[in-house]
Coordinates of C-alpha atoms in Angstrom, one line a residue:
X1 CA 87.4 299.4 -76.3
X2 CA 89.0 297.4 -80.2
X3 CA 90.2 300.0 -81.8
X4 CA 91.5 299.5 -84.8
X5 CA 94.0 302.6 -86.1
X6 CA 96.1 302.6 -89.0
X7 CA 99.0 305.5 -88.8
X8 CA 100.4 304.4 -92.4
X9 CA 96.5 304.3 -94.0
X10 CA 97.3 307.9 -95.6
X11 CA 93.7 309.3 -93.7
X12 CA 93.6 311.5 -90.4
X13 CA 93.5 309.4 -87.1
X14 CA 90.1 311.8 -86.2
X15 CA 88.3 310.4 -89.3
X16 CA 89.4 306.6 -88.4
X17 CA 88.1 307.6 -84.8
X18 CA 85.3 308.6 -85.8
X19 CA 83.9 306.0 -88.1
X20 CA 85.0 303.1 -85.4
X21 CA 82.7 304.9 -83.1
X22 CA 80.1 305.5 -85.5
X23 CA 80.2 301.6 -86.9
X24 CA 80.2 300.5 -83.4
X25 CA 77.0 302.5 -82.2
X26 CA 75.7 301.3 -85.6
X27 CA 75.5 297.9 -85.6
X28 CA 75.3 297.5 -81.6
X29 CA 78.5 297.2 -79.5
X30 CA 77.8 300.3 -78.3
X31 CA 74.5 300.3 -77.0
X32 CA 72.3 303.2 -76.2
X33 CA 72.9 304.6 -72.9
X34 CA 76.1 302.8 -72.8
X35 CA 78.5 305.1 -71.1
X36 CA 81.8 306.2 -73.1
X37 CA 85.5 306.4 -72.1
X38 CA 86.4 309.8 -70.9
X39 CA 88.7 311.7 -73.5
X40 CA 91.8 310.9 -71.2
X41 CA 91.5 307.4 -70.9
X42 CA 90.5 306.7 -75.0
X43 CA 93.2 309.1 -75.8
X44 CA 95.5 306.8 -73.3
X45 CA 94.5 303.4 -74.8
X46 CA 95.3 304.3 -78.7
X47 CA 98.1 306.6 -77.5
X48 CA 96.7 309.5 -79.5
X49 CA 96.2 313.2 -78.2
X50 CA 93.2 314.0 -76.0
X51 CA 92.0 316.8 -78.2
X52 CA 91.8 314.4 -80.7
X53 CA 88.9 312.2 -79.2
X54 CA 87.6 315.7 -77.5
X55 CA 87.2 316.5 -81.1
X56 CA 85.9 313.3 -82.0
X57 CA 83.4 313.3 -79.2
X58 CA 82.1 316.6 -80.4
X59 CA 81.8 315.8 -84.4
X60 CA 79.8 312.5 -83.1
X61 CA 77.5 314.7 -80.6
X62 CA 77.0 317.3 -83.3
X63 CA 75.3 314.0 -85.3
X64 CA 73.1 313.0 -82.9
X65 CA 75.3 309.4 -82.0
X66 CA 76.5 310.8 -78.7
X67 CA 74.9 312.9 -75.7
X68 CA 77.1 315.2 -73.4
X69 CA 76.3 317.3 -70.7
X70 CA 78.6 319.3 -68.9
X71 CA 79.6 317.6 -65.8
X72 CA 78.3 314.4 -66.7
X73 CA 80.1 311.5 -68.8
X74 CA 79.4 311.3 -72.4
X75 CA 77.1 308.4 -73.2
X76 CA 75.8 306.8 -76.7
X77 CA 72.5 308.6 -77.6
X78 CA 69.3 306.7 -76.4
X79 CA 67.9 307.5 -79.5
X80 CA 70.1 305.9 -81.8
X81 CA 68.6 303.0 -83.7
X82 CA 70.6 299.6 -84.7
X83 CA 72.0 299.3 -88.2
X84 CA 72.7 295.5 -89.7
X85 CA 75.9 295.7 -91.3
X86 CA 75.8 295.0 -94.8
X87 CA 78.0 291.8 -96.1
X88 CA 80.9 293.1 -97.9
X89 CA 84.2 291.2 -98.7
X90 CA 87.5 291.8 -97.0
X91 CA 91.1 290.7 -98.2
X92 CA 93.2 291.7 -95.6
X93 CA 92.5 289.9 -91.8
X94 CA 93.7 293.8 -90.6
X95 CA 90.7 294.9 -92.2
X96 CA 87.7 292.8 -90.1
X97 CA 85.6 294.2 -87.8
X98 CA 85.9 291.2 -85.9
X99 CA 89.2 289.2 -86.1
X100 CA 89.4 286.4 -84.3
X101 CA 93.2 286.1 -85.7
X102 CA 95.8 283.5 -83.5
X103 CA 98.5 283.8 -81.7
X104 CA 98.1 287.4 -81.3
X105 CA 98.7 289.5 -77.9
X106 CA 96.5 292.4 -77.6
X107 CA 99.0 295.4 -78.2
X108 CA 96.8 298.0 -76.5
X109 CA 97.4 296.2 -73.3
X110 CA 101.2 297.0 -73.1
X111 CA 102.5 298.4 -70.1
X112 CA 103.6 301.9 -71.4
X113 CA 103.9 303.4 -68.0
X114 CA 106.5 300.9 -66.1
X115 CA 108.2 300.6 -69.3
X116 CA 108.6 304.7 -69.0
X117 CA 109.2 304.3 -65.6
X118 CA 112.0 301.3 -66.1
X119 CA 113.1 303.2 -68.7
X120 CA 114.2 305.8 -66.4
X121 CA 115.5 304.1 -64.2
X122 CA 117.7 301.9 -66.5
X123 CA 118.7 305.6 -67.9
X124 CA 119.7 307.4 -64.5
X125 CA 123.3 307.3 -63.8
X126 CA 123.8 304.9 -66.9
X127 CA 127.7 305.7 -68.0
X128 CA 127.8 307.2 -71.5
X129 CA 130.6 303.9 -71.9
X130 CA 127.5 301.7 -72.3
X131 CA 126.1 303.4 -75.3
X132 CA 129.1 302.7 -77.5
X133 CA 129.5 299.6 -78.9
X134 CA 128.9 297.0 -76.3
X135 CA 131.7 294.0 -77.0
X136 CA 128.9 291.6 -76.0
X137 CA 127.2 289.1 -79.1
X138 CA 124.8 287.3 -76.6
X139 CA 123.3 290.5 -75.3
X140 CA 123.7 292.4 -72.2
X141 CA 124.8 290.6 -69.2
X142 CA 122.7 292.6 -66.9
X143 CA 119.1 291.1 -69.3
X144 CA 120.8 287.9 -69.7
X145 CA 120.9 287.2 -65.4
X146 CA 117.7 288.2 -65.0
X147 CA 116.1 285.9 -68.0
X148 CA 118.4 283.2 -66.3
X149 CA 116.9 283.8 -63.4
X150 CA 113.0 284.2 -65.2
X151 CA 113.3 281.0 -66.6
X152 CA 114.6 279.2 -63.7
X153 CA 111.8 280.4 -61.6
X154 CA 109.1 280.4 -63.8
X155 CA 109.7 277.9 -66.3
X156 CA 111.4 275.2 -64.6
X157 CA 114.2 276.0 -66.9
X158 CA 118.2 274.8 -66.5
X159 CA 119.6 278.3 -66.9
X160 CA 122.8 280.7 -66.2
X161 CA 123.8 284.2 -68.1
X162 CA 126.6 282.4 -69.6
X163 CA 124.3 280.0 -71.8
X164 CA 121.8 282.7 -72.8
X165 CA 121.7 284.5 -76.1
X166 CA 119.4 287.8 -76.2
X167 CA 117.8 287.9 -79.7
X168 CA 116.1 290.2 -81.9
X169 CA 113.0 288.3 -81.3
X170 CA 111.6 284.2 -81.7
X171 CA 112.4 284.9 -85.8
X172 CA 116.1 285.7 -85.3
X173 CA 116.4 282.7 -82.6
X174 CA 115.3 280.0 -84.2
X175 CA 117.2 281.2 -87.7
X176 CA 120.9 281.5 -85.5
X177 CA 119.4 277.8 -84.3
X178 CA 119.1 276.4 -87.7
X179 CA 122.3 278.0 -89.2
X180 CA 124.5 276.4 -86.3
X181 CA 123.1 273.5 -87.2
X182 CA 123.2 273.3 -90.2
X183 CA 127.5 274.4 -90.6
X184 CA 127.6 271.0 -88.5
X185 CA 126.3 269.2 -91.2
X186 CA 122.9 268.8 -90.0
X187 CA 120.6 269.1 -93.5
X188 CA 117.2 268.3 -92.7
X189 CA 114.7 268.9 -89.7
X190 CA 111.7 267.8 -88.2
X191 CA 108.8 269.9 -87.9
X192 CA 105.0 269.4 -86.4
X193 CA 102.4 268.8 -88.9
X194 CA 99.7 271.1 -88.2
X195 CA 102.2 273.3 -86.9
X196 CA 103.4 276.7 -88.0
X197 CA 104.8 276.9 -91.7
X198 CA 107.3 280.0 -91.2
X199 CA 109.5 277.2 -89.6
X200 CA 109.4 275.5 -93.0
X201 CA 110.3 279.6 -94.6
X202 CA 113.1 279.6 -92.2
X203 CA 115.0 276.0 -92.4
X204 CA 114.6 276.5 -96.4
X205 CA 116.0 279.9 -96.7
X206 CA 119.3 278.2 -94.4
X207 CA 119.3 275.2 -96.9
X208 CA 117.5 272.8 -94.8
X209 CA 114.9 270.4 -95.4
X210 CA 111.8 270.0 -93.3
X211 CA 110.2 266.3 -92.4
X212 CA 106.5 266.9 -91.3
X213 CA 105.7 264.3 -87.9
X214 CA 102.1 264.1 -87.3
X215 CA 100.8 265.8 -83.9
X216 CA 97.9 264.2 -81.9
X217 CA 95.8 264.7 -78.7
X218 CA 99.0 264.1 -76.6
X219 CA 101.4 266.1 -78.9
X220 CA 103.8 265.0 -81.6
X221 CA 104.5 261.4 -82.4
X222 CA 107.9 260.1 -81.4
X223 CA 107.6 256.5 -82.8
X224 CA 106.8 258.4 -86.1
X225 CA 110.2 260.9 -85.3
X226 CA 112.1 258.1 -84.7
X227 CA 110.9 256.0 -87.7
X228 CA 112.1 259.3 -90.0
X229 CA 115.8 259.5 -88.8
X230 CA 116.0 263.1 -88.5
X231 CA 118.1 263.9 -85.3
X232 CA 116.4 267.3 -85.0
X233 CA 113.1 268.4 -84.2
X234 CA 111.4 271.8 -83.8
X235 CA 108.2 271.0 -80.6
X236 CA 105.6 273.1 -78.9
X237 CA 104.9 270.8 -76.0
X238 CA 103.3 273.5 -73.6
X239 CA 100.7 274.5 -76.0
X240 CA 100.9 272.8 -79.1
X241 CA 100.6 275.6 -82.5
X242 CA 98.2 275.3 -84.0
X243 CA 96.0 272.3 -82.4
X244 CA 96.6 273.3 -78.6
X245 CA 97.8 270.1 -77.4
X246 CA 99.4 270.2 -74.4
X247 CA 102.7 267.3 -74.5
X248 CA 101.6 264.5 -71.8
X249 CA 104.3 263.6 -69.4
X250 CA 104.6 260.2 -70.9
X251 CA 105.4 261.7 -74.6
X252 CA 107.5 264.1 -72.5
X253 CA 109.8 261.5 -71.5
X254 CA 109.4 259.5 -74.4
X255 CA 111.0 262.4 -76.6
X256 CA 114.1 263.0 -74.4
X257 CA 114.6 259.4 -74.3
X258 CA 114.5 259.7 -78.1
X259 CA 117.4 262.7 -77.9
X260 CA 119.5 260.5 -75.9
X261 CA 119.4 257.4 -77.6
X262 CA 120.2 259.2 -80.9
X263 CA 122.2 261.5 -80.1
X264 CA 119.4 264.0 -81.3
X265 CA 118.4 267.6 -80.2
X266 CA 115.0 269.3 -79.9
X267 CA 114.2 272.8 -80.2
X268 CA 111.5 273.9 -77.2
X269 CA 109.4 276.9 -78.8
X270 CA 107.9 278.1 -75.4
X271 CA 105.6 280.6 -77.1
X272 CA 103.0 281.4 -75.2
X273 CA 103.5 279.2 -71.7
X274 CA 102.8 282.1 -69.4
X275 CA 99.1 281.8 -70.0
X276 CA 97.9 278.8 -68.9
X277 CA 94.0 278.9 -67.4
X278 CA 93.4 275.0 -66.1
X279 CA 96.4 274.7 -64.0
X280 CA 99.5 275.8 -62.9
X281 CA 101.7 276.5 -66.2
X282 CA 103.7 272.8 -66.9
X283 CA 107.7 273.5 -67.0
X284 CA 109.7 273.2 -70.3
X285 CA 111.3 270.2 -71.9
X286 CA 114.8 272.0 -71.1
X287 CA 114.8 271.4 -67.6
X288 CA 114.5 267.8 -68.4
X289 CA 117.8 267.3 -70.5
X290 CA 119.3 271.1 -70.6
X291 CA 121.6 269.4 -72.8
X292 CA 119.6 268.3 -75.5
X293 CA 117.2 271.1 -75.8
X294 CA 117.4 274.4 -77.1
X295 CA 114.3 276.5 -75.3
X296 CA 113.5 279.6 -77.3
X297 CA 111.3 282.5 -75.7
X298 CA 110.5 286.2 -76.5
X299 CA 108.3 288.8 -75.1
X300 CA 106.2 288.6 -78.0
X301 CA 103.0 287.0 -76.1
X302 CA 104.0 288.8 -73.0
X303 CA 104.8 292.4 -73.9
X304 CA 104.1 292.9 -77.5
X305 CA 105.8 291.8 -81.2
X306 CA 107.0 294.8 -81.8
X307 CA 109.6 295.0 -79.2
X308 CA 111.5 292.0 -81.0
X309 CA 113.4 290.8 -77.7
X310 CA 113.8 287.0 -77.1
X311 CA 116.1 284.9 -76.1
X312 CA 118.3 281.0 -76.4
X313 CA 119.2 279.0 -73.6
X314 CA 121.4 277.1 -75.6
X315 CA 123.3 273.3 -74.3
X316 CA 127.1 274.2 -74.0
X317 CA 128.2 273.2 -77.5
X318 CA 125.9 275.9 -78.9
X319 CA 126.4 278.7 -77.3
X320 CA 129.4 280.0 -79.1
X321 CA 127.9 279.2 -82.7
X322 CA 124.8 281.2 -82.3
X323 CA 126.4 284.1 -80.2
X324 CA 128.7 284.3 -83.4
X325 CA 125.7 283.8 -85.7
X326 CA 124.3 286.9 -83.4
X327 CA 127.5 289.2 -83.6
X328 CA 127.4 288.2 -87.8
X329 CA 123.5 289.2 -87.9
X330 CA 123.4 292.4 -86.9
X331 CA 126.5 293.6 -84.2
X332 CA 125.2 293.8 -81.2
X333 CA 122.2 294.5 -79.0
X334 CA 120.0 297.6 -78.6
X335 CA 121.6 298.7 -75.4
X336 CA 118.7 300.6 -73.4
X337 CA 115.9 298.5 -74.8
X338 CA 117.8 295.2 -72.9
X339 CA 118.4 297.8 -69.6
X340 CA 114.9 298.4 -69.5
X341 CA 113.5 295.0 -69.9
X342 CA 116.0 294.0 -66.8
X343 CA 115.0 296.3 -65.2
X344 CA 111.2 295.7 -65.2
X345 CA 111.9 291.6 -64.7
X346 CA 114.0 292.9 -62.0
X347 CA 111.3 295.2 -60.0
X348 CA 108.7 292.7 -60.0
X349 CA 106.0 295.0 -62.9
X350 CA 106.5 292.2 -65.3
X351 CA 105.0 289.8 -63.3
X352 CA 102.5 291.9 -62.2
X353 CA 101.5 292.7 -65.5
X354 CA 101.7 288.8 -66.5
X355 CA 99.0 288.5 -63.7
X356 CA 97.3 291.5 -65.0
X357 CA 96.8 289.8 -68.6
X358 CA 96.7 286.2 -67.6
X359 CA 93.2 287.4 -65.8
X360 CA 92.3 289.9 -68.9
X361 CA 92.8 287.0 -71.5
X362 CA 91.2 284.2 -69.4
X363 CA 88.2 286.7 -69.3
X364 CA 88.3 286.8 -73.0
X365 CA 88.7 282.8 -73.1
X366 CA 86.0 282.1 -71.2
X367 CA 83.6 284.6 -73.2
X368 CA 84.7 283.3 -76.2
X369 CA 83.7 279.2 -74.9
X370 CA 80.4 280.6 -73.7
X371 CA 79.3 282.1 -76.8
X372 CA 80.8 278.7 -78.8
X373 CA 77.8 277.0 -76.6
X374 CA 75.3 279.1 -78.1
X375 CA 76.2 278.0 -81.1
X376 CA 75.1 274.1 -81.2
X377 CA 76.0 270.9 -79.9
X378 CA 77.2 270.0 -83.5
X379 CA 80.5 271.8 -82.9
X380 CA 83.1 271.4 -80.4
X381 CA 86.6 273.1 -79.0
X382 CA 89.7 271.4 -78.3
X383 CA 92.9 273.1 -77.5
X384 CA 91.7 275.9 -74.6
X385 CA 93.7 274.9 -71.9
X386 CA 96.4 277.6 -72.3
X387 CA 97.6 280.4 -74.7
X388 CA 95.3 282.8 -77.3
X389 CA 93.8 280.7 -79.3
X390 CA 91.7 277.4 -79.4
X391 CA 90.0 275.1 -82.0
X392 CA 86.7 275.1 -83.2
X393 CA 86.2 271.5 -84.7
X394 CA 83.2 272.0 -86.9
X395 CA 80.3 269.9 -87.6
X396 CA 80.4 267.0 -90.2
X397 CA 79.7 268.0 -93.9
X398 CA 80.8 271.7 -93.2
X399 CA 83.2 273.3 -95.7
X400 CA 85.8 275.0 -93.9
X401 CA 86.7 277.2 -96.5
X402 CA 83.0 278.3 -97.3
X403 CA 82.5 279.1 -93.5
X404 CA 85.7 281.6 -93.5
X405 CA 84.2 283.3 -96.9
X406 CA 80.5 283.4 -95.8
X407 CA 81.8 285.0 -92.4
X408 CA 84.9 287.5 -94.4
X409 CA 81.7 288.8 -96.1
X410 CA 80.1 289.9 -92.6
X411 CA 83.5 291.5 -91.5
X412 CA 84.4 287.7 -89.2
X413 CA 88.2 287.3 -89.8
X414 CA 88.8 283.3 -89.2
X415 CA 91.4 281.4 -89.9
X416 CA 91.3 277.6 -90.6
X417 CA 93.5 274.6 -89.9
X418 CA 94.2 273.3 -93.3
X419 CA 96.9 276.7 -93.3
X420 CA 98.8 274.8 -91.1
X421 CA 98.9 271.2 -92.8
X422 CA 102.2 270.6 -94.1
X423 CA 101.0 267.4 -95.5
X424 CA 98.7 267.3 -98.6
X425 CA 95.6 265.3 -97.1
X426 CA 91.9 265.3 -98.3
X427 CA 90.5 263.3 -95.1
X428 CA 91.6 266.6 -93.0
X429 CA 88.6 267.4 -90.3
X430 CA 87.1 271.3 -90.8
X431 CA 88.6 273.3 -87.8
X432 CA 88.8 276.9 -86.9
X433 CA 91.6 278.3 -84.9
X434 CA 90.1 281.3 -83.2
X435 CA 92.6 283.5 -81.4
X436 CA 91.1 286.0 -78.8
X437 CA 93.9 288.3 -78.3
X438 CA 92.5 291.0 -80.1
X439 CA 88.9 291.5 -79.5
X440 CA 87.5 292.8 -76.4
X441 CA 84.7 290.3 -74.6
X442 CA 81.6 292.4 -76.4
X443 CA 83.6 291.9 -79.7
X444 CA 83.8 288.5 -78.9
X445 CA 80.5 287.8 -78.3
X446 CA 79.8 289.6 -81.6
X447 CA 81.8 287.7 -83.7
X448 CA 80.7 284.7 -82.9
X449 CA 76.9 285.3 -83.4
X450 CA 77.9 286.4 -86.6
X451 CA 79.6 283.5 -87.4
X452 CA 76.6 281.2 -85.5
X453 CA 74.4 282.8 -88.5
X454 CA 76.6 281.3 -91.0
X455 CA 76.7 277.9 -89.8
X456 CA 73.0 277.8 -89.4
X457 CA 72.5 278.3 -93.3
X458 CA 74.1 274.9 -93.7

């Protein structure tokens, strides 16, 4: 089930419980009959206390929403009769009912119970020696073998411990990147254009200045790169961010021709490569030119955000400058958070989960392109080969901007493209970049009825 629960909202977990449960019998995602989660397996998902949704269960019961009989699993009264949400307006994309938000793993989905169990395991017989300060700026050797090893096998990556650097995280990578870069001398960059503005945050917080290079259908322009005579760039070439291009073999080689003639380097943000839904997943850029690409990866996508683990495979002359960076940042690694990750790379339950969620969000994915086909012929999606997200290209004449109001005010959180323009431009087409991550395949389906209404009023 989406659940939404907010530990830092200041009101009792039971109330927020109880209110999702109510809104969703309310305006339909629960339907009558429908049976519920038992108590243990609710409880399980939003890591919360059993008695807690017992209670819940009982409050909701006691109001005529639920019907439980002893024996028997609790199921959404028959009786219950749909309420049409009213519009309201939201400021927060936390705060939607429905948020089709980007980029976004789905955190409930983490595998608490082989990371408890390679947590053990990385604990048992570990020598007290290893929790003190660990002399080691690129991060444990044991994690850095095995991501050697992951992207090797997986990735098609160029890869040994020795030129890995475990990071606190894609944010922390690509700023020890920049910095090493720019003490060389290096003062500007290029960027994609659409493509994620935090890089822009980042290079200008290090003192460097961003050059925008237009992305098409095959991924970024390299005749434009090499017309701006910046000899770095920053690419997403397995799934492009925001527009979803995937790089075509012939730009491929086009941009680490570019790298060689130049003496240039490119930066490979491997974001979300593991789910790929047309094909096998392509391999990076690295493996190509190990030399001239810095591939940056995290278990962001994979795992969840919040464990803030990624990693460089950096070309020879940078592995000393960022592992310093590294050391400088923050002093070392969390020791048993890098043991446990090993160890679950190691035993084989990472992959097994990455099958597990490569199924789970291709479900989604495919939900989600259905219900765009109820919507009209007028619209169209680019983008869905791989990843969370894909691109809605709206029909001609539509505002973007009024379509993600219209919907806020029916509890749709979208987000359009022109966030991601780093280029001022007023022939820009109207896109959405829906992200599916977050919402189960009934919230899905939801959501984009909801936002089917809007467009119809046009």
């Amino acid at each position: 089930m989406s659940i939404a629960l907010d530990r830092h909202a200041g009101r009792p977990l039971r109330a927020q419980l109880e209110n999702e449960l109510r809104q969703a019998i309310q305006d339909g995602r629960l339907e009558p009959g429908e049976r519920m989660p038992s108590s243990r397996v609710l409880a399980d998902q939003l890591g919360i206390s059993r008695r807690l949704v017992t209670d819940c269960y009982e409050q909701l019961v006691s109001e005529g929403y639920l019907v439980s009989h002893p024996g028997a699993a609790t199921i959404v009264s028959p009786g219950v009769q749909r309420v049409s949400p009213a519009p309201r307006p939201r400021a927060d994309m936390s705060e939607y009912e429905f948020n089709f938000r980007p980029f976004v793993p789905d955190p409930a989905s983490f595998p608490r119970a082989d990371w408890l169990w390679a947590a053990g395991q990385a604990s048992r017989g570990l020598p007290s020696a290893r929790l003190g300060y660990e002399d080691e700026a690129r991060g444990l050797v044991d994690l850095r073998e095995v991501i050697a090893a992951y992207v090797r096998r997986v990735r098609g990556a160029v890869a040994q411990p020795d030129n890995v650097v475990v990071t606190a995280g894609f944010t922390q990578a690509i700023g020890l990147v920049l910095r090493a870069l720019n003490e060389q001398g290096i003062r500007t960059v290029a960027v994609e254009d659409p493509g994620s503005t935090y890089r822009q945050d980042v290079a200008g917080r290090i003192g460097m200045t961003c050059v925008p290079i237009p992305v098409d259908d095959d991924g970024l322009d390299v005749t434009a790169l090499a017309s701006s005579g910046v000899s770095v760039v920053v690419v997403t070439p397995a799934h492009q961010s925001p527009t979803g291009a995937v790089m075509s073999a012939e730009r491929r080689h086009a941009l680490i021709d570019w790298a060689k003639r130049t003496d240039g380097l490119v930066i490979e943000d491997d974001y979300d490569a593991e789910f790929r839904y047309d094909k096998s997943p392509i391999g990076t850029l690295q493996g190509l030119a190990p030399e001239r690409v810095v591939l940056l990866g995290s278990v962001s996508k994979s795992l969840a955000p919040g464990l803030r683990i990624g990693w460089v495979v950096c070309p020879s002359h940078l592995v000393d400058p960022v592992a310093d960076g590294k050391y400088f940042d923050d002093g070392g690694s969390p020791v048993l958070d890098h043991l446990i990750l090993a160890e679950l790379l190691r035993s084989g339950r990472f992959d097994r989960h990455l099958r597990r969620m490569r199924q789970v969000y291709g479900a989604r994915r495919s939900v989600l392109l259905e219900a765009l086909e109820d919507v009209g012929p007028a619209v169209s999606v680019t983008g869905a080969a791989a990843g969370l997200h894909l691109v809605l290209n709206l029909p001609a004449g539509v505002s973007e901007q009024n379509v993600i109001e219209e919907a806020a005010r029916w509890s749709v959180g979208l987000r359009g493209m022109s966030r991601f323009w780093l280029e001022s431009g007023s022939d820009r087409p109207a896109q959405l970049v829906l992200g599916f991550g977050l919402l189960s395949e009934r919230g899905i389906r939801e959501g984009i009825r909801r936002v089917s209404d809007v467009l119809t009023s046009y």
